[in-house]
Coordinates of C-alpha atoms in Angstrom, one line a residue:
M1 CA -21.3 -288.3 -91.8
T2 CA -20.4 -291.2 -89.6
G3 CA -22.0 -292.4 -86.4
S4 CA -20.8 -294.1 -83.2
S5 CA -23.3 -295.9 -81.1
R6 CA -24.0 -295.0 -77.5
N7 CA -26.9 -297.1 -76.2
Q8 CA -29.2 -297.4 -79.2
V9 CA -28.8 -293.8 -80.2
K10 CA -26.1 -292.6 -82.6
E11 CA -23.9 -289.6 -82.3
I12 CA -23.0 -288.4 -85.7
R13 CA -19.5 -287.0 -86.3
Y14 CA -18.5 -284.8 -89.2
Q15 CA -16.5 -287.0 -91.6
P16 CA -17.1 -286.3 -95.4
E17 CA -16.4 -289.0 -97.9
G18 CA -13.1 -289.3 -99.6
S19 CA -10.5 -286.5 -99.3
Y20 CA -13.0 -283.6 -99.1
P21 CA -11.0 -281.0 -97.1
Y22 CA -13.5 -278.4 -96.1
G23 CA -15.4 -277.8 -92.8
L24 CA -18.7 -277.2 -94.7
E25 CA -20.5 -279.7 -96.8
V26 CA -23.7 -279.3 -98.9
F27 CA -26.1 -282.0 -100.2
R28 CA -29.8 -282.7 -100.7
V29 CA -32.0 -284.5 -98.3
S30 CA -32.9 -286.9 -101.2
D31 CA -29.2 -287.7 -101.6
L32 CA -29.0 -288.6 -97.9
R33 CA -32.0 -290.9 -98.3
R34 CA -30.3 -292.7 -101.2
R35 CA -27.4 -293.7 -99.0
T36 CA -29.3 -294.2 -95.7
S37 CA -32.0 -296.8 -94.9
P38 CA -35.6 -295.6 -94.2
K39 CA -35.1 -296.9 -90.7
G40 CA -31.9 -294.9 -90.4
M41 CA -33.7 -291.7 -91.6
R42 CA -36.3 -292.1 -88.9
R43 CA -33.9 -292.5 -86.0
T44 CA -33.0 -289.8 -83.5
Y45 CA -29.4 -288.7 -83.6
G46 CA -27.1 -286.3 -81.8
Y47 CA -24.5 -284.3 -83.7
T48 CA -21.0 -282.9 -83.1
F49 CA -21.6 -280.2 -85.8
Y50 CA -24.2 -277.6 -86.9
M51 CA -26.7 -278.7 -89.5
L52 CA -28.8 -276.1 -91.4
I53 CA -31.8 -277.8 -93.1
L54 CA -33.9 -275.8 -95.7
V55 CA -37.1 -277.5 -96.9
T56 CA -37.6 -276.8 -100.6
G57 CA -40.7 -278.9 -101.3
G58 CA -43.3 -281.1 -99.7
Q59 CA -44.3 -281.2 -96.1
C60 CA -42.1 -282.5 -93.3
N61 CA -42.5 -283.1 -89.6
Q62 CA -39.0 -283.1 -88.1
M63 CA -38.3 -283.4 -84.4
L64 CA -35.8 -281.1 -82.7
D65 CA -35.1 -281.7 -79.0
F66 CA -38.3 -283.7 -78.8
Q67 CA -40.4 -280.9 -80.2
A68 CA -42.1 -281.1 -83.6
C69 CA -40.9 -278.7 -86.3
S70 CA -43.5 -279.0 -89.0
G71 CA -43.5 -277.1 -92.2
G72 CA -43.3 -276.9 -96.0
A73 CA -41.1 -275.1 -98.5
G74 CA -39.3 -272.2 -96.8
S75 CA -38.9 -273.9 -93.4
M76 CA -35.4 -273.6 -92.0
I77 CA -34.1 -275.6 -89.0
M78 CA -30.8 -275.0 -87.3
V79 CA -29.6 -278.1 -85.4
R80 CA -26.8 -277.4 -83.0
P81 CA -24.2 -279.7 -81.5
G82 CA -25.7 -281.8 -78.8
Q83 CA -29.3 -281.4 -79.8
A84 CA -31.5 -284.4 -80.5
H85 CA -32.9 -284.5 -84.0
N86 CA -34.6 -286.8 -86.5
F87 CA -36.0 -286.2 -90.0
G88 CA -39.5 -287.5 -89.2
E89 CA -41.6 -290.2 -90.7
G90 CA -42.5 -288.5 -94.0
E91 CA -40.5 -289.1 -97.2
D92 CA -42.4 -286.9 -99.6
W93 CA -40.3 -283.8 -99.0
D94 CA -36.9 -282.6 -100.1
G95 CA -34.5 -279.8 -99.2
W96 CA -30.9 -278.7 -98.7
I97 CA -28.6 -279.8 -95.9
V98 CA -25.6 -277.7 -94.9
L99 CA -23.2 -279.4 -92.4
V100 CA -20.7 -277.1 -90.6
R101 CA -18.0 -278.1 -88.2
P102 CA -17.9 -275.8 -85.2
D103 CA -14.2 -275.0 -85.7
F104 CA -15.0 -274.0 -89.3
L105 CA -16.8 -270.9 -88.0
R106 CA -13.5 -269.6 -86.5
A107 CA -11.0 -268.4 -89.0
E108 CA -7.7 -270.2 -88.5
S109 CA -5.6 -268.1 -90.9
S110 CA -3.8 -265.2 -89.3
R111 CA -4.5 -263.3 -92.5
E112 CA -8.3 -263.3 -91.7
D113 CA -9.7 -260.7 -89.4
P114 CA -11.3 -262.7 -86.5
R115 CA -13.5 -259.7 -85.6
T116 CA -16.3 -260.6 -88.0
G117 CA -19.1 -260.0 -85.5
F118 CA -20.7 -263.2 -86.7
D119 CA -22.7 -265.1 -84.0
I120 CA -24.5 -268.2 -85.1
D121 CA -26.5 -268.2 -81.8
R122 CA -28.4 -265.3 -83.3
F123 CA -30.0 -267.7 -85.7
P124 CA -33.3 -269.1 -84.4
A125 CA -33.8 -272.9 -84.1
Y126 CA -36.7 -272.6 -86.6
V127 CA -37.8 -270.0 -89.1
R128 CA -40.2 -269.9 -92.0
I129 CA -39.0 -267.7 -94.9
D130 CA -41.3 -266.4 -97.7
A131 CA -41.2 -267.6 -101.3
V132 CA -38.9 -264.8 -102.6
D133 CA -36.4 -265.3 -99.8
L134 CA -36.6 -269.1 -100.4
K135 CA -35.2 -268.6 -103.9
R136 CA -32.4 -266.4 -102.6
A137 CA -31.5 -268.9 -99.9
E138 CA -31.6 -271.8 -102.4
S139 CA -29.3 -269.9 -104.7
A140 CA -26.8 -269.1 -102.0
I141 CA -26.7 -272.7 -100.9
E142 CA -26.4 -274.0 -104.5
W143 CA -23.4 -271.6 -105.0
M144 CA -21.7 -273.0 -101.9
R145 CA -22.2 -276.5 -103.2
Q146 CA -20.7 -275.6 -106.6
D147 CA -17.8 -273.7 -105.1
A148 CA -17.0 -276.6 -102.8
A149 CA -17.0 -278.8 -105.9
F150 CA -13.8 -277.1 -107.1
N151 CA -12.0 -279.6 -104.9
D152 CA -13.3 -282.5 -106.9
E153 CA -10.6 -283.4 -109.4
S154 CA -13.2 -285.1 -111.7
S155 CA -15.3 -282.0 -112.0
S156 CA -15.1 -279.6 -114.9
E157 CA -14.7 -276.7 -112.5
H158 CA -11.5 -278.2 -111.1
S159 CA -10.0 -278.9 -114.5
Q160 CA -10.7 -275.3 -115.7
H161 CA -9.8 -273.3 -112.7
D162 CA -7.4 -275.3 -110.6
P163 CA -5.2 -277.8 -112.5
G164 CA -2.7 -278.2 -109.7
R165 CA -4.9 -277.6 -106.6
P166 CA -2.2 -276.1 -104.4
A167 CA -2.7 -275.9 -100.6
Q168 CA -3.3 -272.2 -101.0
F169 CA -6.3 -272.9 -103.2
V170 CA -7.9 -275.1 -100.6
E171 CA -7.3 -272.5 -97.9
D172 CA -8.9 -269.8 -100.1
I173 CA -11.9 -271.9 -100.9
Q174 CA -12.3 -272.7 -97.2
S175 CA -12.3 -269.0 -96.3
H176 CA -14.7 -268.3 -99.2
L177 CA -17.2 -270.9 -98.0
R178 CA -16.9 -269.6 -94.4
Y179 CA -17.9 -266.1 -95.4
C180 CA -20.7 -267.4 -97.8
F181 CA -22.1 -269.2 -94.8
Y182 CA -21.7 -266.1 -92.6
A183 CA -23.6 -264.1 -95.2
L184 CA -26.5 -266.6 -95.5
V185 CA -27.1 -267.0 -91.8
S186 CA -26.6 -263.3 -90.9
W187 CA -29.0 -262.3 -93.7
I188 CA -31.7 -264.7 -92.4
A189 CA -31.1 -263.6 -88.7
I190 CA -31.4 -259.9 -89.7
T191 CA -34.4 -260.3 -92.0
Y192 CA -36.4 -262.5 -89.6
R193 CA -35.1 -260.9 -86.4
D194 CA -37.3 -260.5 -83.3
K195 CA -39.3 -257.5 -84.3
R196 CA -39.9 -256.7 -80.7
T197 CA -36.4 -255.3 -80.4
D198 CA -37.5 -252.5 -82.7
D199 CA -40.0 -251.4 -80.1
L200 CA -38.1 -249.1 -77.8
R201 CA -40.7 -249.7 -75.0
R202 CA -40.2 -253.5 -75.1
R203 CA -36.5 -253.6 -75.9
P204 CA -35.2 -253.6 -72.3
A205 CA -37.4 -256.6 -71.5
V206 CA -36.3 -258.5 -74.6
M207 CA -32.7 -257.8 -73.8
R208 CA -33.2 -258.9 -70.2
F209 CA -34.7 -262.2 -71.4
H210 CA -31.8 -262.9 -73.8
H211 CA -29.3 -262.2 -70.9
F212 CA -31.3 -264.6 -68.7
K213 CA -31.4 -267.2 -71.5
A214 CA -27.6 -267.1 -71.8
L215 CA -27.1 -267.4 -68.1
V216 CA -29.4 -270.4 -68.0
E217 CA -27.3 -272.2 -70.6
Q218 CA -24.3 -271.7 -68.4
H219 CA -25.7 -272.4 -65.0
F220 CA -29.0 -274.4 -65.1
V221 CA -27.4 -277.3 -63.3
E222 CA -26.2 -275.4 -60.3
W223 CA -28.6 -272.4 -60.3
K224 CA -32.1 -273.7 -59.9
S225 CA -33.4 -270.7 -58.0
I226 CA -34.6 -267.7 -59.9
G227 CA -33.1 -265.5 -57.2
A228 CA -29.6 -266.5 -58.3
Y229 CA -30.2 -265.3 -61.8
A230 CA -31.9 -262.0 -60.6
I231 CA -28.9 -261.2 -58.4
E232 CA -26.4 -261.9 -61.2
M233 CA -28.5 -259.7 -63.6
G234 CA -29.1 -256.9 -61.1
C235 CA -32.9 -257.0 -61.4
T236 CA -35.8 -258.3 -59.4
E237 CA -37.3 -261.7 -59.7
R238 CA -40.6 -260.1 -60.7
S239 CA -39.1 -258.2 -63.6
L240 CA -37.2 -261.3 -64.7
T241 CA -40.4 -263.3 -64.7
R242 CA -42.3 -260.6 -66.6
A243 CA -39.6 -260.6 -69.3
T244 CA -39.7 -264.4 -69.6
L245 CA -43.5 -264.4 -69.8
D246 CA -43.4 -261.8 -72.5
A247 CA -40.8 -263.7 -74.5
E248 CA -41.8 -267.4 -74.0
G249 CA -45.2 -267.3 -72.3
I250 CA -43.9 -269.1 -69.2
S251 CA -42.4 -268.0 -65.9
A252 CA -38.7 -267.8 -65.4
K253 CA -38.9 -270.7 -63.0
E254 CA -40.6 -272.8 -65.5
Y255 CA -38.0 -271.8 -68.2
V256 CA -35.2 -273.1 -66.0
S257 CA -37.1 -276.3 -65.3
R258 CA -37.7 -277.0 -68.9
R259 CA -34.1 -276.4 -69.8
L260 CA -33.1 -278.9 -67.0
G261 CA -35.7 -281.3 -68.3
L262 CA -34.3 -281.0 -71.8
E263 CA -30.8 -281.9 -70.6
A264 CA -32.2 -284.9 -68.8
K265 CA -33.9 -286.1 -71.9
R266 CA -30.7 -285.8 -73.9
L267 CA -28.7 -287.7 -71.3
L268 CA -31.3 -290.4 -71.1
I269 CA -31.2 -291.2 -74.8
H270 CA -27.6 -290.3 -75.7
T271 CA -25.9 -292.1 -72.8
D272 CA -26.2 -295.4 -71.0
W273 CA -25.8 -293.8 -67.6
P274 CA -28.0 -295.1 -64.8
V275 CA -30.7 -292.8 -63.7
G276 CA -28.9 -292.2 -60.4
V277 CA -25.8 -291.0 -62.2
I278 CA -27.9 -288.6 -64.4
A279 CA -29.6 -287.3 -61.3
D280 CA -26.2 -286.6 -59.6
H281 CA -24.9 -285.0 -62.8
L282 CA -27.8 -282.6 -62.9
G283 CA -27.5 -281.6 -59.3
F284 CA -30.2 -283.7 -57.6
K285 CA -29.3 -285.1 -54.2
E286 CA -31.5 -288.1 -54.6
A287 CA -32.5 -290.1 -57.7
T288 CA -36.1 -290.2 -56.4
H289 CA -36.2 -286.3 -56.5
F290 CA -35.0 -286.4 -60.0
S291 CA -37.6 -289.0 -61.1
K292 CA -40.4 -286.9 -59.6
F293 CA -39.0 -283.7 -61.3
F294 CA -38.7 -285.5 -64.6
R295 CA -42.2 -287.0 -64.5
R296 CA -43.6 -283.5 -63.8
V297 CA -41.8 -281.8 -66.8
A298 CA -41.9 -284.8 -69.3
G299 CA -45.0 -286.7 -68.3
F300 CA -43.0 -290.0 -68.0
T301 CA -40.6 -291.6 -65.6
P302 CA -37.0 -291.6 -66.8
Q303 CA -37.3 -295.4 -67.6
Q304 CA -40.5 -294.9 -69.6
F305 CA -38.9 -292.1 -71.6
R306 CA -36.0 -294.3 -72.5
S307 CA -38.3 -297.1 -73.6
A308 CA -40.5 -294.8 -75.6
N309 CA -37.4 -293.5 -77.5
G310 CA -36.1 -297.0 -78.3
T311 CA -33.4 -297.2 -75.7
S312 CA -32.9 -299.7 -72.9
T313 CA -33.8 -298.9 -69.3
H314 CA -31.3 -298.4 -66.6
P315 CA -32.1 -298.2 -62.9

């Protein structure tokens, strides 16, 4: 991983050490600590790749998009590109980290069937798996690490299985790692799926919320009225609010406000844009309107939020 500074917050790009050729990399949290300063481990970063973190021992208190993700062994966190994340203050825990480039998830070879049905968005941001499944997940990740080590010319695996390491070998391992990752994530998503979808009486409301959630991701800047979403979905505002209350415990209007507030937080710490520019980018006609909105959803002014997160203030 390498970082480029924007403000005082780093955006981490996928760049493995040496000549490692694959779009997936596996290592331990303890390995990352050995090559990163304690201060660096506690910083908040943005990423251009996916990062799956599996806690295998100890107790951690990571932060994902400014929300605590606490847990011990069996806690899994999926960090997506653009999200704000840090590993927390504690150092008495360990786990696996799997880094995945977004383009790695799409098969480039014409020989591979692109219709895999794999959808990484089905994977929750946070899930807690039981002890039996933890062993299975650890084993799957360990095998990915070992298989990726075939590329290392100094490893015994390379010398025994691939003395010449032709390009075809690298392509085959890349494909193999891709489907190993598909299998791991799909298994977790299926095993720990939203059980409410099994209830035929509640399934329509659950599906309605997921449709709403997808639309919010696409249109939260320009569509601030719940009516716009209800029209697009062909339902009433009341049914949309009921579905959101059932899924998230908040109204549909509040859900859109929180998503807009989250984007504002990301922009405040990951860019050095003035508050007025951020306000305009998020569809506010006046910076004062944005500041009032942000204070309501975050409890701070934009400048206070920047200062609290270690970044300089911008008027």
